[in-house]
Amino acid sequence: MELILSGMVVAVAALFRGVTGFGFALLAALGLSSLLAPATATPIILIIDIVLTGLILRDFDRDKVDWRACTILLSFGLFGAVLGPYVAFALDDQTIRIATNLAIAVAALVAMLHHPPKWMGHFVIGALLACSVGILMSGFAVGGPLVAAWLLAGGTQDVRVRNTLAIYFGSVDLLGFITRALSGMLPDDFIALALPLLVIAMIAYFPGEMIYRRMSAMVWRRVCAISLVIIAIIGFVQTIAISL
């Protein structure tokens, strides 16, 4: 039953990633946080997110990447990616679950902003967010939409947001996963748990991508906004429930 429920969560999250280009880790962490221990759920989410990022970038086009923003994100984000697993390892499961759900709620609320304020697109804000989100993503598998909001505030066009985020997410996820593996933080049954969920995610991703290719920019933004409102509400409710 645990595997079935986990598979359903991963399928929905992968479908959402196919449509929006982000949000897999956000949704997966939200659903898996009540099914699996954080030390088990996070590396599974990371490895699946790495594969989905590869699928997004399989038709890579250099002209569809904001290289200035990408350089800032990678320069500071990779530092945070190395720290993330150690931060998570130092915390107990209860604290991790509360921190994860708070990060989910905040990230979802920020990502709902249709026009993020221009001050949010400043270099210093980007550097701080890149490092902080690097820690959050590699440690807890959440926080990505905060970076999406920074890109939009800085004027990155919608068509470039998807690929720029994919490069950043993939790099942070990969470094975070390698750090966990080399430090012996992966659970003993990792492969047995991750492999079937990875297959489910890959199957569910492609219908989402097909939906994305048929959507107008306006419809895409509305779908993202409505979905993130629901995610934010669920994140707050879960945080309150866990804290009680």
Short mmCIF file of N, CA and C in Angstrom, two decimals, residues 28-171:
data_model
loop_
_atom_site.label_atom_id
_atom_site.label_comp_id
_atom_site.label_asym_id
_atom_site.label_seq_id
_atom_site.Cartn_x
_atom_site.Cartn_y
_atom_site.Cartn_z
N ALA A 28 6.13 16.19 -4.85
CA ALA A 28 6.56 14.89 -4.35
C ALA A 28 6.90 14.96 -2.87
N ALA A 29 7.60 16.02 -2.46
CA ALA A 29 7.94 16.17 -1.05
C ALA A 29 6.69 16.35 -0.19
N LEU A 30 5.72 17.06 -0.73
CA LEU A 30 4.47 17.28 -0.02
C LEU A 30 3.74 15.97 0.23
N GLY A 31 3.71 15.11 -0.78
CA GLY A 31 2.99 13.84 -0.64
C GLY A 31 3.77 12.77 0.08
N LEU A 32 5.07 12.66 -0.22
CA LEU A 32 5.88 11.59 0.35
C LEU A 32 6.28 11.85 1.80
N SER A 33 6.17 13.11 2.26
CA SER A 33 6.59 13.44 3.62
C SER A 33 5.79 12.68 4.67
N SER A 34 4.56 12.28 4.32
CA SER A 34 3.72 11.54 5.27
C SER A 34 3.76 10.04 5.02
N LEU A 35 4.49 9.60 3.97
CA LEU A 35 4.55 8.18 3.64
C LEU A 35 5.91 7.56 3.93
N LEU A 36 6.98 8.34 3.72
CA LEU A 36 8.32 7.83 3.90
C LEU A 36 9.11 8.73 4.83
N ALA A 37 10.13 8.18 5.46
CA ALA A 37 11.03 8.99 6.28
C ALA A 37 11.77 9.97 5.39
N PRO A 38 12.02 11.20 5.86
CA PRO A 38 12.72 12.20 5.03
C PRO A 38 14.04 11.70 4.47
N ALA A 39 14.79 10.92 5.25
CA ALA A 39 16.09 10.41 4.79
C ALA A 39 15.93 9.46 3.61
N THR A 40 14.74 8.86 3.48
CA THR A 40 14.46 7.97 2.35
C THR A 40 13.83 8.72 1.19
N ALA A 41 12.88 9.61 1.50
CA ALA A 41 12.14 10.32 0.46
C ALA A 41 13.01 11.29 -0.33
N THR A 42 13.88 12.03 0.36
CA THR A 42 14.65 13.08 -0.32
C THR A 42 15.56 12.55 -1.42
N PRO A 43 16.40 11.53 -1.19
CA PRO A 43 17.24 11.04 -2.30
C PRO A 43 16.44 10.44 -3.44
N ILE A 44 15.28 9.84 -3.14
CA ILE A 44 14.43 9.31 -4.21
C ILE A 44 13.91 10.45 -5.08
N ILE A 45 13.47 11.53 -4.44
CA ILE A 45 12.99 12.69 -5.18
C ILE A 45 14.11 13.29 -6.01
N LEU A 46 15.30 13.37 -5.45
CA LEU A 46 16.44 13.96 -6.16
C LEU A 46 16.78 13.17 -7.42
N ILE A 47 16.85 11.84 -7.32
CA ILE A 47 17.26 11.05 -8.47
C ILE A 47 16.19 11.08 -9.57
N ILE A 48 14.91 11.10 -9.17
CA ILE A 48 13.84 11.20 -10.16
C ILE A 48 13.87 12.57 -10.83
N ASP A 49 14.10 13.61 -10.04
CA ASP A 49 14.14 14.97 -10.58
C ASP A 49 15.30 15.14 -11.56
N ILE A 50 16.42 14.46 -11.30
CA ILE A 50 17.56 14.51 -12.21
C ILE A 50 17.17 13.93 -13.58
N VAL A 51 16.48 12.79 -13.55
CA VAL A 51 16.07 12.14 -14.80
C VAL A 51 15.05 13.00 -15.56
N LEU A 52 14.08 13.57 -14.85
CA LEU A 52 13.07 14.41 -15.49
C LEU A 52 13.72 15.67 -16.08
N THR A 53 14.72 16.20 -15.39
CA THR A 53 15.44 17.35 -15.92
C THR A 53 16.12 16.99 -17.24
N GLY A 54 16.69 15.80 -17.30
CA GLY A 54 17.30 15.33 -18.54
C GLY A 54 16.30 15.25 -19.68
N LEU A 55 15.07 14.84 -19.36
CA LEU A 55 14.03 14.76 -20.38
C LEU A 55 13.67 16.15 -20.90
N ILE A 56 13.62 17.13 -20.00
CA ILE A 56 13.31 18.49 -20.42
C ILE A 56 14.41 19.05 -21.33
N LEU A 57 15.65 18.71 -21.02
CA LEU A 57 16.79 19.26 -21.76
C LEU A 57 17.19 18.43 -22.99
N ARG A 58 16.42 17.40 -23.32
CA ARG A 58 16.82 16.56 -24.45
C ARG A 58 16.74 17.31 -25.77
N ASP A 59 15.92 18.36 -25.84
CA ASP A 59 15.87 19.22 -27.02
C ASP A 59 16.54 20.55 -26.71
N PHE A 60 17.71 20.49 -26.12
CA PHE A 60 18.39 21.68 -25.60
C PHE A 60 18.69 22.69 -26.70
N ASP A 61 18.43 23.96 -26.38
CA ASP A 61 18.68 25.06 -27.30
C ASP A 61 19.37 26.18 -26.52
N ARG A 62 20.61 26.48 -26.88
CA ARG A 62 21.38 27.51 -26.14
C ARG A 62 20.67 28.85 -26.12
N ASP A 63 19.93 29.15 -27.17
CA ASP A 63 19.26 30.45 -27.26
C ASP A 63 18.06 30.55 -26.31
N LYS A 64 17.65 29.41 -25.74
CA LYS A 64 16.50 29.41 -24.83
C LYS A 64 16.94 29.31 -23.36
N VAL A 65 18.15 29.80 -23.08
CA VAL A 65 18.68 29.82 -21.72
C VAL A 65 19.15 31.24 -21.39
N ASP A 66 18.80 31.74 -20.21
CA ASP A 66 19.31 33.03 -19.74
C ASP A 66 20.66 32.74 -19.08
N TRP A 67 21.75 32.87 -19.84
CA TRP A 67 23.07 32.44 -19.35
C TRP A 67 23.60 33.31 -18.22
N ARG A 68 23.26 34.60 -18.21
CA ARG A 68 23.69 35.46 -17.10
C ARG A 68 23.07 34.97 -15.80
N ALA A 69 21.76 34.75 -15.82
CA ALA A 69 21.06 34.27 -14.62
C ALA A 69 21.54 32.87 -14.24
N CYS A 70 21.78 32.05 -15.25
CA CYS A 70 22.21 30.67 -15.01
C CYS A 70 23.58 30.64 -14.32
N THR A 71 24.47 31.54 -14.72
CA THR A 71 25.80 31.62 -14.11
C THR A 71 25.70 32.00 -12.63
N ILE A 72 24.84 32.96 -12.33
CA ILE A 72 24.64 33.38 -10.93
C ILE A 72 24.08 32.23 -10.11
N LEU A 73 23.08 31.55 -10.66
CA LEU A 73 22.43 30.45 -9.93
C LEU A 73 23.41 29.32 -9.65
N LEU A 74 24.20 28.95 -10.64
CA LEU A 74 25.13 27.83 -10.46
C LEU A 74 26.28 28.21 -9.54
N SER A 75 26.78 29.44 -9.65
CA SER A 75 27.92 29.86 -8.85
C SER A 75 27.63 29.75 -7.36
N PHE A 76 26.43 30.15 -6.96
CA PHE A 76 26.08 30.15 -5.55
C PHE A 76 25.26 28.92 -5.15
N GLY A 77 24.49 28.39 -6.10
CA GLY A 77 23.62 27.26 -5.79
C GLY A 77 24.37 25.97 -5.52
N LEU A 78 25.47 25.76 -6.23
CA LEU A 78 26.23 24.52 -6.05
C LEU A 78 26.90 24.47 -4.68
N PHE A 79 27.25 25.63 -4.14
CA PHE A 79 27.79 25.69 -2.78
C PHE A 79 26.74 25.23 -1.77
N GLY A 80 25.52 25.72 -1.96
CA GLY A 80 24.42 25.31 -1.09
C GLY A 80 24.07 23.85 -1.25
N ALA A 81 24.24 23.32 -2.48
CA ALA A 81 23.91 21.92 -2.74
C ALA A 81 24.78 20.96 -1.94
N VAL A 82 26.03 21.35 -1.71
CA VAL A 82 26.93 20.50 -0.91
C VAL A 82 26.55 20.55 0.57
N LEU A 83 26.10 21.71 1.04
CA LEU A 83 25.75 21.87 2.46
C LEU A 83 24.43 21.20 2.81
N GLY A 84 23.49 21.18 1.87
CA GLY A 84 22.13 20.71 2.14
C GLY A 84 22.02 19.36 2.82
N PRO A 85 22.66 18.31 2.30
CA PRO A 85 22.55 16.99 2.94
C PRO A 85 23.04 16.97 4.38
N TYR A 86 24.09 17.73 4.68
CA TYR A 86 24.62 17.76 6.04
C TYR A 86 23.67 18.50 6.99
N VAL A 87 23.01 19.55 6.48
CA VAL A 87 22.01 20.26 7.28
C VAL A 87 20.85 19.33 7.61
N ALA A 88 20.37 18.61 6.60
CA ALA A 88 19.26 17.69 6.81
C ALA A 88 19.64 16.54 7.75
N PHE A 89 20.86 16.04 7.61
CA PHE A 89 21.32 14.92 8.43
C PHE A 89 21.40 15.29 9.91
N ALA A 90 21.63 16.58 10.17
CA ALA A 90 21.78 17.04 11.56
C ALA A 90 20.44 17.25 12.27
N LEU A 91 19.34 17.21 11.52
CA LEU A 91 18.02 17.47 12.10
C LEU A 91 17.23 16.17 12.28
N ASP A 92 16.30 16.16 13.26
CA ASP A 92 15.44 15.00 13.46
C ASP A 92 14.29 15.03 12.46
N ASP A 93 13.62 13.87 12.29
CA ASP A 93 12.57 13.74 11.27
C ASP A 93 11.44 14.74 11.46
N GLN A 94 11.03 14.99 12.71
CA GLN A 94 9.93 15.91 12.97
C GLN A 94 10.28 17.32 12.51
N THR A 95 11.48 17.77 12.86
CA THR A 95 11.92 19.11 12.46
C THR A 95 12.02 19.21 10.94
N ILE A 96 12.52 18.15 10.30
CA ILE A 96 12.64 18.16 8.84
C ILE A 96 11.27 18.27 8.19
N ARG A 97 10.29 17.53 8.71
CA ARG A 97 8.95 17.57 8.12
C ARG A 97 8.33 18.96 8.26
N ILE A 98 8.50 19.59 9.41
CA ILE A 98 7.96 20.94 9.60
C ILE A 98 8.68 21.93 8.68
N ALA A 99 10.02 21.84 8.62
CA ALA A 99 10.79 22.74 7.77
C ALA A 99 10.44 22.54 6.29
N THR A 100 10.25 21.28 5.89
CA THR A 100 9.90 20.97 4.51
C THR A 100 8.56 21.58 4.13
N ASN A 101 7.56 21.40 4.98
CA ASN A 101 6.23 21.91 4.65
C ASN A 101 6.18 23.43 4.68
N LEU A 102 6.94 24.05 5.55
CA LEU A 102 7.01 25.51 5.55
C LEU A 102 7.66 26.01 4.26
N ALA A 103 8.74 25.35 3.85
CA ALA A 103 9.41 25.73 2.62
C ALA A 103 8.50 25.55 1.41
N ILE A 104 7.74 24.47 1.42
CA ILE A 104 6.78 24.22 0.33
C ILE A 104 5.75 25.34 0.25
N ALA A 105 5.19 25.70 1.41
CA ALA A 105 4.16 26.73 1.43
C ALA A 105 4.71 28.08 0.98
N VAL A 106 5.89 28.46 1.48
CA VAL A 106 6.49 29.74 1.11
C VAL A 106 6.84 29.76 -0.38
N ALA A 107 7.45 28.68 -0.85
CA ALA A 107 7.84 28.61 -2.26
C ALA A 107 6.62 28.69 -3.17
N ALA A 108 5.56 28.01 -2.79
CA ALA A 108 4.34 28.03 -3.60
C ALA A 108 3.72 29.42 -3.63
N LEU A 109 3.70 30.09 -2.48
CA LEU A 109 3.12 31.43 -2.42
C LEU A 109 3.92 32.41 -3.27
N VAL A 110 5.24 32.34 -3.20
CA VAL A 110 6.09 33.23 -4.00
C VAL A 110 5.89 32.98 -5.48
N ALA A 111 5.81 31.71 -5.85
CA ALA A 111 5.67 31.35 -7.27
C ALA A 111 4.33 31.79 -7.84
N MET A 112 3.35 32.03 -6.97
CA MET A 112 2.03 32.46 -7.44
C MET A 112 2.03 33.90 -7.92
N LEU A 113 3.06 34.67 -7.58
CA LEU A 113 3.10 36.07 -7.98
C LEU A 113 3.20 36.17 -9.50
N HIS A 114 2.19 36.78 -10.11
CA HIS A 114 2.18 36.90 -11.57
C HIS A 114 3.28 37.85 -12.04
N HIS A 115 3.50 38.94 -11.29
CA HIS A 115 4.55 39.89 -11.60
C HIS A 115 5.36 40.15 -10.33
N PRO A 116 6.38 39.33 -10.05
CA PRO A 116 7.20 39.55 -8.85
C PRO A 116 7.81 40.94 -8.87
N PRO A 117 7.96 41.60 -7.70
CA PRO A 117 8.54 42.96 -7.66
C PRO A 117 9.94 42.98 -8.25
N LYS A 118 10.29 44.10 -8.92
CA LYS A 118 11.57 44.18 -9.63
C LYS A 118 12.76 44.06 -8.68
N TRP A 119 12.61 44.56 -7.42
CA TRP A 119 13.73 44.49 -6.50
C TRP A 119 14.14 43.04 -6.22
N MET A 120 13.20 42.13 -6.42
CA MET A 120 13.49 40.72 -6.16
C MET A 120 14.45 40.16 -7.21
N GLY A 121 14.60 40.81 -8.35
CA GLY A 121 15.48 40.34 -9.40
C GLY A 121 16.92 40.82 -9.27
N HIS A 122 17.26 41.49 -8.16
CA HIS A 122 18.61 42.01 -7.95
C HIS A 122 19.62 40.87 -7.82
N PHE A 123 20.87 41.17 -8.21
CA PHE A 123 21.95 40.17 -8.15
C PHE A 123 22.12 39.59 -6.76
N VAL A 124 22.13 40.45 -5.74
CA VAL A 124 22.34 39.98 -4.36
C VAL A 124 21.22 39.04 -3.93
N ILE A 125 19.98 39.41 -4.29
CA ILE A 125 18.84 38.54 -3.96
C ILE A 125 18.99 37.20 -4.65
N GLY A 126 19.42 37.24 -5.91
CA GLY A 126 19.60 36.00 -6.67
C GLY A 126 20.68 35.12 -6.05
N ALA A 127 21.78 35.71 -5.63
CA ALA A 127 22.87 34.95 -5.02
C ALA A 127 22.41 34.29 -3.72
N LEU A 128 21.68 35.05 -2.88
CA LEU A 128 21.18 34.50 -1.61
C LEU A 128 20.16 33.39 -1.85
N LEU A 129 19.26 33.64 -2.81
CA LEU A 129 18.26 32.62 -3.12
C LEU A 129 18.90 31.37 -3.71
N ALA A 130 19.87 31.55 -4.59
CA ALA A 130 20.52 30.40 -5.23
C ALA A 130 21.17 29.50 -4.18
N CYS A 131 21.87 30.10 -3.22
CA CYS A 131 22.53 29.32 -2.16
C CYS A 131 21.49 28.69 -1.23
N SER A 132 20.50 29.48 -0.82
CA SER A 132 19.47 28.99 0.11
C SER A 132 18.65 27.86 -0.52
N VAL A 133 18.26 28.06 -1.77
CA VAL A 133 17.48 27.03 -2.46
C VAL A 133 18.33 25.80 -2.73
N GLY A 134 19.63 26.01 -2.97
CA GLY A 134 20.54 24.88 -3.12
C GLY A 134 20.54 24.00 -1.89
N ILE A 135 20.55 24.64 -0.71
CA ILE A 135 20.49 23.90 0.56
C ILE A 135 19.14 23.19 0.70
N LEU A 136 18.06 23.93 0.40
CA LEU A 136 16.71 23.36 0.53
C LEU A 136 16.48 22.20 -0.42
N MET A 137 16.93 22.34 -1.67
CA MET A 137 16.68 21.30 -2.67
C MET A 137 17.49 20.04 -2.40
N SER A 138 18.79 20.20 -2.10
CA SER A 138 19.62 19.02 -1.86
C SER A 138 19.35 18.39 -0.50
N GLY A 139 18.90 19.22 0.46
CA GLY A 139 18.64 18.70 1.79
C GLY A 139 17.23 18.20 2.00
N PHE A 140 16.26 18.91 1.41
CA PHE A 140 14.85 18.60 1.66
C PHE A 140 14.02 18.43 0.39
N ALA A 141 14.64 18.65 -0.78
CA ALA A 141 13.98 18.50 -2.09
C ALA A 141 12.84 19.49 -2.31
N VAL A 142 12.97 20.70 -1.79
CA VAL A 142 11.94 21.73 -1.98
C VAL A 142 12.60 23.08 -2.24
N GLY A 143 11.77 24.06 -2.66
CA GLY A 143 12.24 25.44 -2.76
C GLY A 143 12.43 25.98 -4.16
N GLY A 144 12.33 25.15 -5.20
CA GLY A 144 12.59 25.58 -6.56
C GLY A 144 11.83 26.80 -7.05
N PRO A 145 10.53 26.91 -6.77
CA PRO A 145 9.78 28.06 -7.28
C PRO A 145 10.29 29.42 -6.81
N LEU A 146 11.05 29.46 -5.71
CA LEU A 146 11.65 30.73 -5.28
C LEU A 146 12.60 31.26 -6.36
N VAL A 147 13.34 30.35 -6.97
CA VAL A 147 14.26 30.73 -8.04
C VAL A 147 13.48 31.15 -9.29
N ALA A 148 12.37 30.48 -9.55
CA ALA A 148 11.53 30.85 -10.70
C ALA A 148 11.04 32.28 -10.55
N ALA A 149 10.65 32.65 -9.33
CA ALA A 149 10.17 34.01 -9.07
C ALA A 149 11.29 35.03 -9.30
N TRP A 150 12.53 34.68 -8.92
CA TRP A 150 13.67 35.58 -9.12
C TRP A 150 13.92 35.80 -10.62
N LEU A 151 13.84 34.73 -11.39
CA LEU A 151 14.05 34.85 -12.83
C LEU A 151 13.00 35.77 -13.47
N LEU A 152 11.75 35.58 -13.08
CA LEU A 152 10.68 36.40 -13.65
C LEU A 152 10.83 37.86 -13.24
N ALA A 153 11.24 38.09 -11.97
CA ALA A 153 11.44 39.46 -11.49
C ALA A 153 12.58 40.15 -12.23
N GLY A 154 13.57 39.36 -12.65
CA GLY A 154 14.71 39.92 -13.37
C GLY A 154 14.47 40.11 -14.85
N GLY A 155 13.30 39.72 -15.33
CA GLY A 155 12.95 39.94 -16.72
C GLY A 155 13.22 38.78 -17.66
N THR A 156 13.58 37.62 -17.12
CA THR A 156 13.79 36.45 -17.98
C THR A 156 12.48 36.07 -18.64
N GLN A 157 12.50 35.87 -19.95
CA GLN A 157 11.29 35.53 -20.69
C GLN A 157 10.83 34.12 -20.36
N ASP A 158 9.52 33.90 -20.46
CA ASP A 158 8.92 32.61 -20.11
C ASP A 158 9.60 31.44 -20.81
N VAL A 159 9.94 31.62 -22.10
CA VAL A 159 10.51 30.53 -22.89
C VAL A 159 11.89 30.14 -22.35
N ARG A 160 12.60 31.10 -21.71
CA ARG A 160 13.93 30.82 -21.16
C ARG A 160 13.88 30.34 -19.71
N VAL A 161 12.80 30.61 -19.02
CA VAL A 161 12.69 30.22 -17.62
C VAL A 161 12.77 28.71 -17.49
N ARG A 162 12.07 27.99 -18.35
CA ARG A 162 11.99 26.53 -18.27
C ARG A 162 13.36 25.87 -18.38
N ASN A 163 14.16 26.26 -19.38
CA ASN A 163 15.47 25.65 -19.58
C ASN A 163 16.50 26.12 -18.55
N THR A 164 16.44 27.39 -18.16
CA THR A 164 17.36 27.91 -17.14
C THR A 164 17.14 27.20 -15.82
N LEU A 165 15.88 27.01 -15.45
CA LEU A 165 15.56 26.28 -14.23
C LEU A 165 16.02 24.83 -14.32
N ALA A 166 15.85 24.22 -15.49
CA ALA A 166 16.22 22.82 -15.64
C ALA A 166 17.72 22.62 -15.42
N ILE A 167 18.54 23.54 -15.95
CA ILE A 167 19.99 23.43 -15.76
C ILE A 167 20.34 23.58 -14.28
N TYR A 168 19.74 24.57 -13.63
CA TYR A 168 20.02 24.80 -12.21
C TYR A 168 19.54 23.63 -11.35
N PHE A 169 18.29 23.20 -11.55
CA PHE A 169 17.75 22.09 -10.77
C PHE A 169 18.57 20.82 -10.96
N GLY A 170 18.90 20.52 -12.22
CA GLY A 170 19.65 19.31 -12.50
C GLY A 170 21.01 19.31 -11.85
N SER A 171 21.71 20.45 -11.89
CA SER A 171 23.04 20.56 -11.30
C SER A 171 22.98 20.43 -9.78
#
